[in-house]
């Protein structure tokens, strides 16, 4: 079981992801703004972060920079979610050192598969 932090601007998507991921035995915390996500990262020390590229309050780049500055989060893999086209999304994801990109709308099975792949590849989970 992994602790997954979802930083997603759409509360309904957070709720859906939380429901699905709890059914596959993950512990889920979430924030619907960048600031709430950063606070959750500090408090909960996640094993993986799902980060929306279009947050309502601060840019995903700023969130990622602040996450990097937290020494406890240096090796935490990130998956970005986005409605941007694939080329733009991949360029931003690369700049954020993201492990994967999920383009919205995504299939729930694709989300679970991506999380599983990234968690299994993480240095935290040898």
Short mmCIF file of C-alpha atoms in Angstrom, two decimals:
data_model
loop_
_atom_site.label_atom_id
_atom_site.label_comp_id
_atom_site.label_asym_id
_atom_site.label_seq_id
_atom_site.Cartn_x
_atom_site.Cartn_y
_atom_site.Cartn_z
CA UNK A 1 0.00 0.00 0.00
CA UNK A 2 1.31 3.41 -0.98
CA UNK A 3 0.39 6.84 0.27
CA UNK A 4 -0.62 8.89 -2.77
CA UNK A 5 -1.06 12.65 -2.76
CA UNK A 6 -3.43 13.99 -5.41
CA UNK A 7 -3.10 17.71 -6.15
CA UNK A 8 -6.00 18.32 -8.51
CA UNK A 9 -8.08 21.42 -9.15
CA UNK A 10 -11.29 19.47 -9.81
CA UNK A 11 -12.71 18.24 -6.54
CA UNK A 12 -14.95 15.72 -8.32
CA UNK A 13 -11.90 14.13 -9.97
CA UNK A 14 -10.11 14.02 -6.61
CA UNK A 15 -13.08 12.23 -5.10
CA UNK A 16 -13.28 9.73 -7.96
CA UNK A 17 -9.54 8.98 -7.85
CA UNK A 18 -9.62 8.68 -4.07
CA UNK A 19 -12.52 6.20 -4.20
CA UNK A 20 -10.89 4.04 -6.87
CA UNK A 21 -7.41 4.06 -5.37
CA UNK A 22 -8.66 3.20 -1.91
CA UNK A 23 -10.34 0.13 -3.43
CA UNK A 24 -6.93 -1.04 -4.63
CA UNK A 25 -5.49 -0.52 -1.13
CA UNK A 26 -3.76 2.84 -1.40
CA UNK A 27 -3.89 5.54 1.25
CA UNK A 28 -5.03 8.78 -0.41
CA UNK A 29 -4.65 12.41 0.61
CA UNK A 30 -5.53 15.30 -1.66
CA UNK A 31 -5.59 19.02 -2.10
CA UNK A 32 -7.71 20.92 -4.60
CA UNK A 33 -5.24 23.81 -4.73
CA UNK A 34 -1.48 23.97 -4.99
CA UNK A 35 -1.17 25.40 -1.48
CA UNK A 36 -3.39 22.66 0.01
CA UNK A 37 -1.34 20.05 -1.85
CA UNK A 38 1.92 21.46 -0.52
CA UNK A 39 0.58 21.40 3.02
CA UNK A 40 -0.55 17.79 2.57
CA UNK A 41 2.91 16.87 1.22
CA UNK A 42 4.53 18.34 4.32
CA UNK A 43 2.12 16.62 6.69
CA UNK A 44 1.72 13.23 5.04
CA UNK A 45 5.02 12.41 3.29
CA UNK A 46 3.53 10.66 0.24
CA UNK A 47 5.10 7.85 -1.77
CA UNK A 48 3.76 9.30 -5.04
CA UNK A 49 2.24 12.62 -6.13
CA UNK A 50 -0.34 13.14 -8.88
CA UNK A 51 -0.08 16.80 -9.91
CA UNK A 52 -2.57 18.67 -12.09
CA UNK A 53 -0.81 21.01 -14.51
CA UNK A 54 -3.59 23.61 -14.32
CA UNK A 55 -4.20 24.47 -10.67
CA UNK A 56 -6.52 27.30 -9.60
CA UNK A 57 -4.14 29.17 -7.31
CA UNK A 58 -0.46 28.74 -8.15
CA UNK A 59 1.32 27.23 -11.12
CA UNK A 60 2.25 23.57 -11.19
CA UNK A 61 5.84 24.67 -11.80
CA UNK A 62 5.82 26.59 -8.52
CA UNK A 63 4.30 23.59 -6.74
CA UNK A 64 6.97 21.31 -8.19
CA UNK A 65 9.76 23.73 -7.18
CA UNK A 66 8.43 23.88 -3.63
CA UNK A 67 8.11 20.09 -3.53
CA UNK A 68 11.74 19.76 -4.64
CA UNK A 69 12.83 22.15 -1.91
CA UNK A 70 11.37 19.80 0.73
CA UNK A 71 14.19 17.37 1.39
CA UNK A 72 11.74 14.62 2.33
CA UNK A 73 10.27 14.73 -1.18
CA UNK A 74 13.39 14.56 -3.32
CA UNK A 75 12.82 10.96 -4.43
CA UNK A 76 9.03 11.02 -4.57
CA UNK A 77 7.85 10.26 -8.11
CA UNK A 78 5.31 12.55 -9.74
CA UNK A 79 2.63 11.87 -12.32
CA UNK A 80 1.14 14.92 -14.00
CA UNK A 81 -2.45 15.14 -15.18
CA UNK A 82 -3.56 17.59 -17.82
CA UNK A 83 -5.99 18.69 -20.47
CA UNK A 84 -3.17 20.22 -22.52
CA UNK A 85 -2.27 18.58 -25.82
CA UNK A 86 0.28 15.78 -25.57
CA UNK A 87 3.26 17.73 -26.91
CA UNK A 88 2.79 20.66 -24.52
CA UNK A 89 2.00 18.34 -21.61
CA UNK A 90 5.08 16.19 -22.19
CA UNK A 91 7.35 19.25 -22.38
CA UNK A 92 6.02 20.58 -19.08
CA UNK A 93 6.14 17.12 -17.48
CA UNK A 94 9.78 16.76 -18.53
CA UNK A 95 10.62 20.13 -16.98
CA UNK A 96 8.98 18.96 -13.73
CA UNK A 97 10.85 15.62 -13.69
CA UNK A 98 7.54 13.79 -13.86
CA UNK A 99 7.58 10.02 -14.20
CA UNK A 100 4.43 9.90 -16.34
CA UNK A 101 1.68 12.01 -17.93
CA UNK A 102 -2.04 11.24 -17.81
CA UNK A 103 -4.05 13.20 -20.35
CA UNK A 104 -7.58 14.08 -19.24
CA UNK A 105 -10.01 12.61 -19.58
CA UNK A 106 -8.20 9.41 -18.67
CA UNK A 107 -9.51 5.93 -18.11
CA UNK A 108 -9.47 4.83 -14.49
CA UNK A 109 -7.65 1.65 -15.50
CA UNK A 110 -4.96 3.76 -17.19
CA UNK A 111 -4.52 5.77 -13.98
CA UNK A 112 -4.16 2.64 -11.85
CA UNK A 113 -1.71 1.12 -14.36
CA UNK A 114 0.42 4.28 -14.44
CA UNK A 115 0.50 4.52 -10.67
CA UNK A 116 1.48 0.86 -10.36
CA UNK A 117 4.28 1.19 -12.93
CA UNK A 118 5.67 4.36 -11.35
CA UNK A 119 5.46 3.00 -7.80
CA UNK A 120 7.20 -0.24 -8.80
CA UNK A 121 9.98 1.70 -10.53
CA UNK A 122 10.46 4.07 -7.58
CA UNK A 123 13.71 3.78 -5.58
CA UNK A 124 11.53 3.87 -2.45
CA UNK A 125 9.96 0.54 -3.48
CA UNK A 126 12.82 -1.79 -4.49
#
